[in-house]
CSV table of C-alpha atoms in Angstrom, one decimal:
chain,number,residue,atom,x,y,z
A,20,ASP,CA,99.1,-58.9,47.1
A,21,LEU,CA,97.3,-62.1,47.6
A,22,GLY,CA,96.5,-62.1,44.0
A,23,LYS,CA,99.9,-63.2,43.1
A,24,VAL,CA,100.3,-66.4,45.1
A,25,GLN,CA,98.7,-69.8,44.8
A,26,ALA,CA,94.9,-69.7,45.6
A,27,ASN,CA,95.2,-72.1,48.6
A,28,VAL,CA,98.2,-70.2,50.0
A,29,ALA,CA,96.3,-66.9,49.8
A,30,ASP,CA,93.2,-68.6,51.5
A,31,GLU,CA,95.5,-69.5,54.3
A,32,ALA,CA,96.8,-66.1,54.5
A,33,ARG,CA,93.4,-64.6,54.5
A,34,THR,CA,92.3,-66.9,57.3
A,35,GLN,CA,95.2,-66.0,59.5
A,36,ARG,CA,94.5,-62.2,58.9
A,37,ALA,CA,90.9,-62.6,59.3
A,38,MET,CA,91.4,-64.6,62.8
A,39,ILE,CA,93.8,-61.8,64.1
A,40,HIS,CA,91.1,-59.1,63.1
A,41,LEU,CA,88.5,-61.1,64.9
A,42,LEU,CA,90.4,-61.6,67.9
A,43,MET,CA,91.2,-57.7,68.0
A,44,GLY,CA,87.4,-57.0,67.5
A,45,ASP,CA,87.8,-55.7,64.0
A,46,VAL,CA,84.9,-57.6,62.3
A,47,SER,CA,84.6,-55.2,59.4
A,48,ASP,CA,88.2,-56.0,58.5
A,49,ALA,CA,87.8,-59.5,58.9
A,50,ARG,CA,84.7,-60.1,56.8
A,51,PRO,CA,86.1,-59.3,53.3
A,52,LEU,CA,89.0,-61.7,53.9
A,53,ALA,CA,86.6,-64.4,55.0
A,54,ASP,CA,84.4,-63.8,52.1
A,55,GLY,CA,87.6,-64.5,49.8
A,56,ILE,CA,88.2,-67.9,51.2
A,57,GLU,CA,87.0,-70.8,49.1
A,58,LEU,CA,86.7,-74.0,51.2
A,59,SER,CA,86.8,-76.5,48.1
A,60,ARG,CA,90.4,-75.7,47.3
A,61,HIS,CA,91.4,-77.4,50.4
A,62,GLN,CA,91.7,-81.2,51.1
A,63,ASP,CA,93.1,-81.2,54.7
A,64,ALA,CA,90.4,-81.7,56.9
A,65,ARG,CA,91.9,-79.6,59.9
A,66,SER,CA,92.7,-76.8,57.6
A,67,ARG,CA,89.2,-76.8,56.3
A,68,ALA,CA,87.9,-76.9,59.8
A,69,MET,CA,90.0,-74.0,60.7
A,70,MET,CA,88.9,-72.0,57.7
A,71,THR,CA,85.4,-72.9,58.4
A,72,ALA,CA,85.4,-71.6,62.0
A,73,VAL,CA,87.0,-68.1,61.0
A,74,ILE,CA,84.5,-67.8,58.1
A,75,GLY,CA,81.6,-68.8,60.3
A,76,GLU,CA,82.7,-66.3,63.1
A,77,ALA,CA,83.1,-63.5,60.7
A,78,TRP,CA,79.7,-64.0,59.2
A,79,ALA,CA,78.0,-64.5,62.4
A,80,ARG,CA,79.4,-61.1,63.8
A,81,SER,CA,78.8,-59.2,60.8
A,82,GLY,CA,75.0,-60.0,60.5
A,83,GLN,CA,74.8,-63.4,58.6
A,84,ALA,CA,74.2,-65.8,61.6
A,85,LYS,CA,72.2,-68.2,59.7
A,86,LYS,CA,74.8,-68.5,57.0
A,87,ALA,CA,77.5,-69.1,59.7
A,88,LEU,CA,75.6,-71.7,61.2
A,89,ASP,CA,74.9,-73.5,57.9
A,90,THR,CA,78.5,-73.3,57.1
A,91,LEU,CA,79.7,-74.3,60.6
A,92,SER,CA,77.2,-77.3,60.6
A,93,ILE,CA,79.5,-79.2,58.2
A,94,ILE,CA,82.0,-79.6,61.0
A,95,ASP,CA,81.6,-81.7,64.3
A,96,PRO,CA,83.8,-80.1,67.1
A,97,GLU,CA,83.8,-83.3,69.0
A,98,ASP,CA,85.4,-85.3,66.2
A,99,PRO,CA,88.7,-86.5,67.5
A,100,GLU,CA,90.4,-85.1,64.3
A,101,TYR,CA,89.5,-81.7,65.4
A,102,ASP,CA,90.7,-81.8,69.1
A,103,ALA,CA,93.2,-79.0,68.6
A,104,LEU,CA,90.6,-76.9,66.9
A,105,LYS,CA,87.8,-77.2,69.5
A,106,PRO,CA,88.3,-73.7,71.1
A,107,GLN,CA,88.2,-72.0,67.9
A,108,LEU,CA,85.2,-74.1,66.6
A,109,TYR,CA,83.3,-73.7,69.8
A,110,ARG,CA,83.9,-69.9,69.7
A,111,ALA,CA,82.5,-69.6,66.3
A,112,PHE,CA,79.6,-71.7,67.1
A,113,ALA,CA,78.9,-69.5,70.2
A,114,TYR,CA,78.9,-66.3,68.0
A,115,ALA,CA,76.7,-67.8,65.4
A,116,TYR,CA,74.1,-69.0,68.0
A,117,ALA,CA,74.3,-65.7,69.9
A,118,HIS,CA,73.6,-63.6,66.8
A,119,SER,CA,70.7,-66.1,65.8
A,120,ASN,CA,69.2,-65.6,69.2
A,121,ASP,CA,69.5,-69.4,69.9
A,122,LEU,CA,70.4,-69.1,73.7
A,123,LYS,CA,70.4,-72.9,74.4
A,124,GLY,CA,73.1,-73.3,71.7
A,125,MET,CA,75.0,-70.4,72.7
A,126,LYS,CA,75.2,-71.7,76.3
A,127,ARG,CA,76.2,-75.2,75.4
A,128,CYS,CA,79.1,-73.7,73.4
A,129,VAL,CA,80.2,-71.5,76.3
A,130,ARG,CA,79.9,-74.3,78.7
A,131,ARG,CA,82.3,-76.4,76.3
A,132,LEU,CA,84.7,-73.5,76.0
A,133,ALA,CA,84.8,-73.4,80.0
A,134,ASP,CA,85.4,-77.1,80.1
A,135,ILE,CA,88.3,-76.8,77.9
A,136,ASP,CA,89.8,-73.8,79.7
A,137,LEU,CA,88.2,-71.2,81.6
A,138,ARG,CA,90.8,-68.7,80.2
A,139,LEU,CA,88.9,-69.1,76.6
A,140,LEU,CA,86.0,-67.1,78.1
A,141,GLY,CA,88.1,-64.0,78.6
A,142,GLY,CA,87.8,-63.0,75.1
A,143,PHE,CA,84.1,-62.4,75.5
A,144,MET,CA,84.4,-60.4,78.7
A,145,ALA,CA,85.7,-57.2,76.9
A,146,LYS,CA,82.7,-57.1,74.6
A,147,ARG,CA,79.3,-55.5,75.2
A,148,HIS,CA,77.6,-58.6,74.3
A,149,LYS,CA,75.2,-61.3,75.8
A,150,LEU,CA,78.0,-63.6,75.5
A,151,ALA,CA,80.1,-61.6,78.0
A,152,ARG,CA,77.3,-62.1,80.8
A,153,LEU,CA,77.1,-65.9,80.0
A,154,ALA,CA,80.8,-66.4,80.0
A,155,LEU,CA,81.2,-64.5,83.2
A,156,ALA,CA,78.2,-66.6,84.8
A,157,THR,CA,79.9,-69.8,83.5
A,158,GLY,CA,83.3,-69.0,84.7
A,159,ARG,CA,81.8,-68.1,88.3
A,160,MET,CA,79.9,-71.6,88.4
A,161,ALA,CA,83.0,-73.5,87.0
A,162,ILE,CA,85.2,-71.9,89.8
A,163,SER,CA,82.6,-72.5,92.5
A,164,GLY,CA,82.0,-76.3,91.3
A,165,ASN,CA,78.6,-75.8,90.3
A,166,SER,CA,77.8,-76.7,86.7
A,167,SER,CA,74.1,-76.8,86.8
A,168,ALA,CA,73.5,-73.3,85.0
């Protein structure tokens, strides 16, 4: 019962559980967990960025892409402080752009994921989503050495 622990510890547990649900494709289970996270309780920038990415992805994938983009926009994935979180941040941005029909933003984020590690695109492949086609095309171009797509 998360109501019996400190609020910031409960937020961290919610974030981890929501992230697992999102990775498994269980958006309906991730959304209420993400809604229960209060970012203002957290002072550490990396923790706040990770929580922002999870919240943003949950919102984007459950029909609130604009709210997700507004929330994600407070984080700059290129900030050196967030180097370890780049994959998670770009994944959240990719979903937010995809669900708000911003193809240019979505392509930019998928390309950044491919630049980090092509294997990061695999998470999109099992889903019937416009991101799957883009991830596949980006992966093929990266393997062939053509980066002009």
